[in-house]
Amino acid sequence: MIWSPNQRLEPAGHGLGGEQGPPAQPAAATARPGPAAGIGWSRSRAEQGPGQRHVTGRERSRAEPGREMDGARRDGAKSGEKREREPEAKRGEQRSFLPALESQGATILHKTVCYAPHPLPARQFDQNTTEPISFYLSSLEELLAWKPTSDDDFNVATMPLANREPPLHSKRPRTLVCHDMKNGYLEDRFIQGSASRDPYVFYHWQYIDIFVYFSHHPVTIPPVTWTNAAHRNGVSVLGTFITEWTSGGKLCESFLAGEAAAYHAVAVQLGRIARFYRFDGWLVNIENALSEAAVRNLPLFLRDLREQLRRDVPGGLVLWYDSVLQSGKLQWQNELNEKNRVFFDACDGLFTNYNWKEEHLERMGAQAGERLTDIYVGIDVFARGEVVGGGFETDKALRLICKHGFSAAIFAPGWVYEHLGKENFLQNENRFWGLLAELLPTHRISTLPLSTCFCLGMGTGRFSAGQEEEVRPWYNLSAQEIQPLFMDQQATGGAGSWLHTRCSLQDAWNGGSCLLIEGIIPPDARHVAVRLFSFKMPAPPKLFLSLLYKLEEKLPEVAVTLELTTWNSGSCHVGNNVGVATRHQPPPLPTPPPHLSGLLTGCGRQSMAGWIRRYYELELRDCALHDLSLILSRHQPGLQERRFSCRLGEIQVLDADNLRSSLPRVPSLEASQVLWHKGPGTNQLSLSLTLRWSYPSSQARCFRIHCQGMARPRGQVLPLPEQFLGVAHNTLYRVVGLALPEPPPKESCHVEFFVEPVPNEGAAVERSRWGRLVLVYSDPASTSTY
């Protein structure tokens, strides 16, 4: 039985399949503290008097997670709102800047401040802040009525599933992680992130193949932040379709016990949802008894869903959880056998219950036949019931699964966070996966470019180009970048050498973290090496490599460089040298190639924050990329060991033929869903709106959103300092609770919004290519404008 770790009920009679009460309600979301979102002239909360508080984008509802999503949907403001023209201005000099801005490609939007309520749909937007949120569906009626609208755009994953080797559908054993934490939709439901101080993150993606987002809601749609993070690392994401208890039985009977059209309609909707939100399939978990008619149609429904998904989501998966039997009885088997085989035959794989012993595995070998790796043997990390392993002894179960050649399904690895606590979470997480590493097959990168700043999707501050621009906690898994091979490992280079890799939140180049590598160069060795990434792909004719690093101490005798290993069946040509070659350490370029000087910047220089950038060029023929390692060496062996601490801020492996010397401009911006608020006794307004734009998805890592307002002291028009608002991982962004000055009587004010694309290569984009929108706003009684 799949149940949340916060359910501590003891099983009765048969493993986790005893009679239990309904699942506990999810815990309340963490309130998200933070300063008011202003443009430099807004007072802080400490300075605001009674009654002057306005809701900002960093505040959160203290209600139960997901509660606001259960209500009926409401109509929200639509895109393309009608422009409201103000009367002609009395002073021409005040409006003279508008034609110039329009000629520069800026969008000019005129709005009259209006306080009429225009609530946005409760399903897709937080009702306290209007921030976009991820959601689930609570009933069969909601599922069948689902139709996508523009309000769903925030929930669409922007990161396509990265290619990887071996492919998911190869015959090797796979690893599935089923994420279940307090019924889901906690801080991860906030699509633009939250200010969670100690959030749960998962980052050992290279060891897993499938990620299931699980909750006890009937239709669990994975939060888009999880889908983006998993896809970036080549991992497929499944939602959950679950029925349980008496209500689940009634739901099943309503669509399974009748005509084929009823279950076909459910299959069609599940396929459409996966296609629209861009995730990769479903785990189907029927944890209630079924009538004879319903269970007869259940395999037909699974086949229908699989066929529908194959049309809608190429490579999509339907997995079945070991629960109900062919007879309709709810009885967990902990194995594949003749009682549940009919469901296995109708879908792509079986996720077994957790109370198995080795004899179950022995029996399953004959049952599975050629589909041995389509059986995902369940491991409950919380070790409830009579299970093998669990906790830091999960490797005991995994060893038996590997011995018999099955795939593994690791349920609730969030045990590390929930049971051991938030303190030292990253250290405990590395320990947990380090104990499993030798038993888990990894997958390799098979496409370029590779560009990562090692951001975990969280931080205690936010960095940009090595400078800390915000000092506050943040959490957004869409910002998580490709992760390296973590682990304590014996390094190559000599006896006594070692290397330890881990993420560090104390410093970063971009985002919230960097990769910290600590170790020892032993006395008898010149260097140590640590493998960071594995590849399996043909090498392009010419590569550019980029390394950004910082040594914690001034160690002139320690050199840092990259080593690329190529691999082939017998021959590899490097430059003009023909022969078998495996390891390459090209010298750093003194300057980047002239045609790429604008893209490859900072060559050989040290930044103000101490970061050093190195570029390398490598010409290859008839090679396959295999490994990328970091080499730390000293010029001569010494009599003493050499300790070191090195931070990696960025690594790039770029195909020279695909580098662009220039990037497209962000075209005109659109603004919609504009909402105004004014608290009693204040002369400040609060603005929320949605910005939209278009941009090639393959050319931008993310977008940085800025704004700048104008103040009007004593009739003068003065620009205020530009402010960074946040990061968008889609071509839309919800500005929430932005503090603006109230326009003087018979006057207008304006605020400018800027969208800065951040290319995959990380170079700065010149300001003339940013998107720009000017919002001119006035009081309803105003008779003049810019």
Tab-separated table of C-alpha atoms in Angstrom, residues 165-500:
chain	number	residue	atom	x	y	z
A	165	GLU	CA	22.205	7.151	-22.388
A	166	PRO	CA	21.100	4.501	-22.045
A	167	PRO	CA	17.556	5.418	-23.085
A	168	LEU	CA	14.796	4.835	-20.561
A	169	HIS	CA	13.341	1.949	-22.547
A	170	SER	CA	16.573	-0.035	-22.701
A	171	LYS	CA	16.544	-3.416	-20.976
A	172	ARG	CA	18.895	-2.537	-18.132
A	173	PRO	CA	17.489	-2.283	-14.574
A	174	ARG	CA	16.054	1.135	-13.755
A	175	THR	CA	15.584	3.145	-10.593
A	176	LEU	CA	12.314	4.881	-9.728
A	177	VAL	CA	11.905	7.398	-6.914
A	178	CYS	CA	8.396	7.952	-5.553
A	179	HIS	CA	8.277	11.303	-3.765
A	180	ASP	CA	5.663	11.440	-1.000
A	181	MET	CA	5.922	14.190	1.580
A	182	LYS	CA	2.993	15.228	3.781
A	183	ASN	CA	0.515	14.708	0.932
A	184	GLY	CA	2.363	17.013	-1.438
A	185	TYR	CA	1.815	20.527	-2.758
A	186	LEU	CA	3.785	22.235	-0.010
A	187	GLU	CA	6.283	24.977	-0.815
A	188	ASP	CA	6.901	23.258	-4.157
A	189	ARG	CA	3.455	24.368	-5.345
A	190	PHE	CA	4.605	27.989	-5.729
A	191	ILE	CA	5.699	28.109	-9.351
A	192	GLN	CA	7.770	31.291	-9.035
A	193	GLY	CA	9.367	30.047	-5.842
A	194	SER	CA	9.076	30.717	-2.149
A	195	ALA	CA	11.199	32.077	0.686
A	196	SER	CA	11.426	28.699	2.410
A	197	ARG	CA	14.514	28.703	4.621
A	198	ASP	CA	15.277	24.980	4.752
A	199	PRO	CA	13.407	23.304	1.880
A	200	TYR	CA	13.551	19.718	0.673
A	201	VAL	CA	15.457	19.308	-2.581
A	202	PHE	CA	16.410	16.245	-4.572
A	203	TYR	CA	19.549	16.432	-6.692
A	204	HIS	CA	21.001	12.933	-7.196
A	205	TRP	CA	19.308	12.679	-10.576
A	206	GLN	CA	22.121	10.727	-12.278
A	207	TYR	CA	21.151	7.655	-10.219
A	208	ILE	CA	17.457	7.546	-11.121
A	209	ASP	CA	15.399	7.087	-14.265
A	210	ILE	CA	11.805	7.855	-13.215
A	211	PHE	CA	10.419	10.341	-10.681
A	212	VAL	CA	6.844	9.883	-9.421
A	213	TYR	CA	5.110	12.748	-7.628
A	214	PHE	CA	2.689	11.087	-5.220
A	215	SER	CA	-0.174	12.398	-3.124
A	216	HIS	CA	-3.531	11.069	-1.954
A	217	HIS	CA	-5.488	13.391	-4.259
A	218	PRO	CA	-7.239	11.468	-7.057
A	219	VAL	CA	-5.388	13.196	-9.913
A	220	THR	CA	-1.923	14.293	-8.823
A	221	ILE	CA	-0.416	16.562	-11.473
A	222	PRO	CA	3.324	16.970	-10.780
A	223	PRO	CA	4.251	20.550	-9.829
A	224	VAL	CA	5.961	22.117	-12.810
A	225	THR	CA	9.097	22.917	-10.802
A	226	TRP	CA	9.751	19.198	-10.269
A	227	THR	CA	9.156	18.416	-13.937
A	228	ASN	CA	11.602	21.105	-15.061
A	229	ALA	CA	14.324	19.909	-12.670
A	230	ALA	CA	13.913	16.235	-13.574
A	231	HIS	CA	13.728	16.826	-17.332
A	232	ARG	CA	16.875	18.963	-17.263
A	233	ASN	CA	18.675	15.920	-15.854
A	234	GLY	CA	17.122	13.383	-18.251
A	235	VAL	CA	14.613	11.875	-15.783
A	236	SER	CA	10.984	11.099	-16.721
A	237	VAL	CA	8.196	12.387	-14.460
A	238	LEU	CA	4.922	10.604	-13.688
A	239	GLY	CA	1.794	11.868	-11.993
A	240	THR	CA	-0.457	9.657	-9.858
A	241	PHE	CA	-4.027	8.509	-10.493
A	242	ILE	CA	-5.213	7.062	-7.184
A	243	THR	CA	-8.470	5.830	-5.696
A	244	GLU	CA	-8.784	4.597	-2.105
A	245	TRP	CA	-11.227	4.017	0.739
A	246	THR	CA	-14.991	4.035	0.244
A	247	SER	CA	-14.975	7.207	-1.839
A	248	GLY	CA	-12.383	5.671	-4.169
A	249	GLY	CA	-14.526	2.593	-4.649
A	250	LYS	CA	-17.474	4.741	-5.680
A	251	LEU	CA	-15.265	6.698	-8.088
A	252	CYS	CA	-14.038	3.472	-9.721
A	253	GLU	CA	-17.509	2.041	-10.098
A	254	SER	CA	-18.686	5.224	-11.797
A	255	PHE	CA	-16.252	4.915	-14.707
A	256	LEU	CA	-15.215	1.226	-14.747
A	257	ALA	CA	-18.431	-0.696	-14.147
A	258	GLY	CA	-20.285	0.606	-17.197
A	259	GLU	CA	-19.697	1.017	-20.909
A	260	ALA	CA	-16.274	1.396	-22.560
A	261	ALA	CA	-17.036	5.036	-23.348
A	262	ALA	CA	-16.822	5.897	-19.640
A	263	TYR	CA	-13.316	4.574	-19.001
A	264	HIS	CA	-12.182	5.750	-22.437
A	265	ALA	CA	-13.138	9.315	-21.493
A	266	VAL	CA	-10.967	9.067	-18.360
A	267	ALA	CA	-8.031	7.678	-20.356
A	268	VAL	CA	-8.361	10.478	-22.910
A	269	GLN	CA	-8.346	13.173	-20.221
A	270	LEU	CA	-5.328	11.707	-18.420
A	271	GLY	CA	-3.438	11.597	-21.704
A	272	ARG	CA	-4.374	15.170	-22.551
A	273	ILE	CA	-3.306	16.423	-19.135
A	274	ALA	CA	0.113	14.786	-19.447
A	275	ARG	CA	0.559	16.209	-22.933
A	276	PHE	CA	-0.523	19.741	-22.005
A	277	TYR	CA	1.551	20.061	-18.830
A	278	ARG	CA	4.430	18.140	-20.473
A	279	PHE	CA	5.097	15.337	-18.059
A	280	ASP	CA	5.601	11.715	-19.005
A	281	GLY	CA	2.836	9.441	-17.751
A	282	TRP	CA	0.981	8.010	-14.765
A	283	LEU	CA	1.297	5.659	-11.831
A	284	VAL	CA	-2.136	4.034	-11.430
A	285	ASN	CA	-2.923	3.023	-7.837
A	286	ILE	CA	-6.347	1.438	-7.190
A	287	GLU	CA	-6.433	0.801	-3.413
A	288	ASN	CA	-10.037	-0.256	-2.968
A	289	ALA	CA	-12.059	-3.353	-3.761
A	290	LEU	CA	-13.845	-3.520	-7.121
A	291	SER	CA	-17.034	-5.134	-8.353
A	292	GLU	CA	-16.850	-7.925	-10.893
A	293	ALA	CA	-17.857	-5.564	-13.700
A	294	ALA	CA	-15.334	-2.904	-12.718
A	295	VAL	CA	-12.371	-5.252	-12.349
A	296	ARG	CA	-13.206	-6.856	-15.702
A	297	ASN	CA	-12.838	-3.476	-17.386
A	298	LEU	CA	-9.755	-2.400	-15.428
A	299	PRO	CA	-7.160	-4.061	-17.747
A	300	LEU	CA	-9.017	-2.595	-20.725
A	301	PHE	CA	-8.785	0.847	-19.137
A	302	LEU	CA	-5.025	0.410	-18.563
A	303	ARG	CA	-4.486	-0.607	-22.186
A	304	ASP	CA	-6.599	2.301	-23.361
A	305	LEU	CA	-4.605	4.713	-21.188
A	306	ARG	CA	-1.309	3.325	-22.462
A	307	GLU	CA	-2.380	3.678	-26.086
A	308	GLN	CA	-3.695	7.183	-25.471
A	309	LEU	CA	-0.450	8.175	-23.760
A	310	ARG	CA	1.670	6.786	-26.578
A	311	ARG	CA	-0.196	9.072	-28.974
A	312	ASP	CA	-0.046	12.114	-26.712
A	313	VAL	CA	3.367	11.687	-25.055
A	314	PRO	CA	5.933	9.754	-27.103
A	315	GLY	CA	7.860	7.494	-24.742
A	316	GLY	CA	5.270	7.943	-22.002
A	317	LEU	CA	4.709	5.333	-19.283
A	318	VAL	CA	1.788	3.758	-17.429
A	319	LEU	CA	2.835	1.879	-14.269
A	320	TRP	CA	0.559	-0.243	-12.079
A	321	TYR	CA	0.844	-0.425	-8.296
A	322	ASP	CA	0.510	-3.852	-6.651
A	323	SER	CA	-2.878	-3.566	-4.910
A	324	VAL	CA	-6.162	-4.949	-6.215
A	325	LEU	CA	-6.342	-8.464	-7.663
A	326	GLN	CA	-7.954	-9.916	-10.767
A	327	SER	CA	-10.816	-11.044	-8.533
A	328	GLY	CA	-11.479	-7.465	-7.422
A	329	LYS	CA	-10.196	-8.088	-3.905
A	330	LEU	CA	-7.793	-5.573	-2.379
A	331	GLN	CA	-4.804	-7.657	-1.329
A	332	TRP	CA	-1.162	-6.640	-1.706
A	333	GLN	CA	0.970	-9.434	-3.162
A	334	ASN	CA	4.496	-8.018	-2.828
A	335	GLU	CA	5.289	-9.725	-6.127
A	336	LEU	CA	4.066	-10.426	-9.625
A	337	ASN	CA	1.939	-13.569	-9.774
A	338	GLU	CA	-1.093	-14.988	-11.536
A	339	LYS	CA	-3.462	-13.004	-9.304
A	340	ASN	CA	-2.243	-9.621	-10.589
A	341	ARG	CA	-0.490	-10.459	-13.855
A	342	VAL	CA	-3.426	-9.280	-15.968
A	343	PHE	CA	-2.678	-5.684	-14.939
A	344	PHE	CA	1.065	-6.033	-15.547
A	345	ASP	CA	0.358	-7.300	-19.059
A	346	ALA	CA	-1.817	-4.251	-19.762
A	347	CYS	CA	0.751	-1.559	-18.906
A	348	ASP	CA	4.465	-0.698	-18.915
A	349	GLY	CA	5.474	-1.957	-15.499
A	350	LEU	CA	4.558	-3.103	-11.980
A	351	PHE	CA	5.493	-1.233	-8.774
A	352	THR	CA	5.373	-3.909	-6.059
A	353	ASN	CA	4.371	-3.477	-2.445
A	354	TYR	CA	7.200	-3.361	0.113
A	355	ASN	CA	6.707	-6.430	2.342
A	356	TRP	CA	8.613	-8.846	0.131
A	357	LYS	CA	11.278	-11.373	1.022
A	358	GLU	CA	13.919	-12.912	-1.219
A	359	GLU	CA	11.626	-15.846	-2.006
A	360	HIS	CA	9.204	-13.380	-3.625
A	361	LEU	CA	12.014	-12.202	-5.900
A	362	GLU	CA	12.962	-15.765	-6.763
A	363	ARG	CA	9.393	-16.604	-7.776
A	364	MET	CA	9.012	-13.430	-9.860
A	365	GLY	CA	11.912	-14.276	-12.152
A	366	ALA	CA	9.929	-16.989	-13.904
A	367	GLN	CA	6.767	-14.862	-14.013
A	368	ALA	CA	8.472	-11.834	-15.568
A	369	GLY	CA	10.197	-13.598	-18.436
A	370	GLU	CA	11.776	-11.025	-20.782
A	371	ARG	CA	10.177	-8.165	-18.822
A	372	LEU	CA	12.333	-8.561	-15.728
A	373	THR	CA	13.294	-4.873	-15.660
A	374	ASP	CA	9.646	-3.790	-15.968
A	375	ILE	CA	9.132	-4.916	-12.366
A	376	TYR	CA	9.972	-2.123	-9.925
A	377	VAL	CA	10.449	-3.761	-6.537
A	378	GLY	CA	9.247	-1.389	-3.824
A	379	ILE	CA	11.522	-0.201	-0.997
A	380	ASP	CA	9.929	1.813	1.815
A	381	VAL	CA	12.670	4.044	3.204
A	382	PHE	CA	10.553	4.572	6.340
A	383	ALA	CA	10.758	0.768	6.902
A	384	ARG	CA	7.122	0.298	7.943
A	385	GLY	CA	5.963	-3.266	8.354
A	386	GLU	CA	8.094	-6.356	7.784
A	387	VAL	CA	10.462	-5.004	5.173
A	388	VAL	CA	14.083	-5.448	4.191
A	389	GLY	CA	16.291	-2.482	4.993
A	390	GLY	CA	15.080	1.108	5.097
A	391	GLY	CA	16.713	4.287	6.317
A	392	PHE	CA	20.497	4.134	6.071
A	393	GLU	CA	20.152	0.368	5.523
A	394	THR	CA	18.204	0.762	2.279
A	395	ASP	CA	21.187	-0.778	0.510
A	396	LYS	CA	20.251	-4.185	2.019
A	397	ALA	CA	17.040	-4.246	-0.005
A	398	LEU	CA	18.733	-2.824	-3.069
A	399	ARG	CA	21.421	-5.512	-3.063
A	400	LEU	CA	18.789	-8.254	-3.228
A	401	ILE	CA	16.920	-6.479	-6.016
A	402	CYS	CA	20.133	-6.077	-8.021
A	403	LYS	CA	21.063	-9.713	-7.395
A	404	HIS	CA	17.878	-10.846	-9.137
A	405	GLY	CA	18.029	-8.295	-11.970
A	406	PHE	CA	14.884	-6.280	-11.197
A	407	SER	CA	14.353	-2.530	-11.273
A	408	ALA	CA	13.941	-0.690	-7.956
A	409	ALA	CA	11.236	1.684	-6.706
A	410	ILE	CA	12.500	3.759	-3.774
A	411	PHE	CA	9.503	5.132	-1.892
A	412	ALA	CA	9.745	8.292	0.257
A	413	PRO	CA	13.488	9.025	0.297
A	414	GLY	CA	12.365	12.280	1.921
A	415	TRP	CA	12.824	10.225	5.112
A	416	VAL	CA	16.212	11.922	5.296
A	417	TYR	CA	14.457	15.294	5.610
A	418	GLU	CA	11.366	14.297	7.589
A	419	HIS	CA	12.931	11.854	10.054
A	420	LEU	CA	16.417	13.281	10.551
A	421	GLY	CA	15.313	16.912	10.323
A	422	LYS	CA	16.236	19.959	8.310
A	423	GLU	CA	19.535	20.511	10.098
A	424	ASN	CA	22.425	18.920	8.204
A	425	PHE	CA	19.991	17.810	5.495
A	426	LEU	CA	22.465	18.130	2.609
A	427	GLN	CA	25.082	16.170	4.523
A	428	ASN	CA	22.593	13.412	5.399
A	429	GLU	CA	21.241	13.345	1.844
A	430	ASN	CA	24.727	12.801	0.440
A	431	ARG	CA	25.287	10.041	2.974
A	432	PHE	CA	22.015	8.278	2.051
A	433	TRP	CA	22.698	8.247	-1.693
A	434	GLY	CA	26.390	7.568	-1.177
A	435	LEU	CA	25.501	4.259	0.474
A	436	LEU	CA	23.475	3.304	-2.621
A	437	ALA	CA	25.760	4.676	-5.330
A	438	GLU	CA	27.624	1.474	-6.173
A	439	LEU	CA	24.308	-0.367	-6.613
A	440	LEU	CA	22.585	2.173	-8.861
A	441	PRO	CA	23.370	2.329	-12.580
A	442	THR	CA	23.935	5.901	-13.724
A	443	HIS	CA	22.832	7.464	-16.954
A	444	ARG	CA	25.090	9.636	-19.088
A	445	ILE	CA	24.750	12.958	-20.854
A	446	SER	CA	24.206	12.526	-24.594
A	447	THR	CA	23.651	16.044	-25.925
A	448	LEU	CA	25.412	19.405	-25.832
A	449	PRO	CA	25.616	22.096	-24.658
A	450	LEU	CA	26.385	21.233	-21.054
A	451	SER	CA	26.291	24.403	-18.986
A	452	THR	CA	25.771	24.415	-15.235
A	453	CYS	CA	26.405	26.654	-12.247
A	454	PHE	CA	25.566	23.741	-9.889
A	455	CYS	CA	22.591	25.603	-8.409
A	456	LEU	CA	20.374	23.342	-6.266
A	457	GLY	CA	17.262	25.443	-6.835
A	458	MET	CA	17.582	27.010	-3.388
A	459	GLY	CA	19.845	29.299	-1.430
A	460	THR	CA	20.327	31.524	1.569
A	461	GLY	CA	21.027	34.323	-0.910
A	462	ARG	CA	20.926	34.867	-4.662
A	463	PHE	CA	24.088	35.481	-6.667
A	464	SER	CA	24.593	36.978	-10.113
A	465	ALA	CA	28.033	36.984	-11.775
A	466	GLY	CA	29.632	36.219	-8.427
A	467	GLN	CA	27.967	39.066	-6.547
A	468	GLU	CA	25.265	38.475	-3.949
A	469	GLU	CA	22.292	40.544	-5.078
A	470	GLU	CA	19.746	39.308	-2.510
A	471	VAL	CA	20.344	38.184	1.056
A	472	ARG	CA	17.297	36.106	1.877
A	473	PRO	CA	16.348	32.441	1.539
A	474	TRP	CA	14.700	31.289	-1.665
A	475	TYR	CA	13.483	28.001	-3.153
A	476	ASN	CA	12.550	27.196	-6.746
A	477	LEU	CA	13.354	23.806	-8.253
A	478	SER	CA	12.947	25.197	-11.773
A	479	ALA	CA	16.219	27.028	-11.075
A	480	GLN	CA	18.056	23.775	-10.290
A	481	GLU	CA	20.762	23.107	-12.857
A	482	ILE	CA	22.438	19.931	-14.083
A	483	GLN	CA	24.077	18.216	-11.149
A	484	PRO	CA	27.444	16.418	-11.122
A	485	LEU	CA	28.436	13.074	-9.679
A	486	PHE	CA	28.457	13.576	-5.924
A	487	MET	CA	30.063	11.256	-3.391
A	488	ASP	CA	33.104	10.796	-1.246
A	489	GLN	CA	35.548	8.997	-3.475
A	490	GLN	CA	39.107	7.796	-3.570
A	491	ALA	CA	40.759	10.012	-6.114
A	492	THR	CA	43.216	8.831	-8.709
A	493	GLY	CA	46.782	9.990	-8.295
A	494	GLY	CA	48.349	8.144	-5.375
A	495	ALA	CA	47.903	6.398	-2.070
A	496	GLY	CA	46.231	8.507	0.582
A	497	SER	CA	44.592	10.931	-1.823
A	498	TRP	CA	40.911	11.676	-1.495
A	499	LEU	CA	38.278	14.075	-2.781
A	500	HIS	CA	34.940	15.067	-1.355
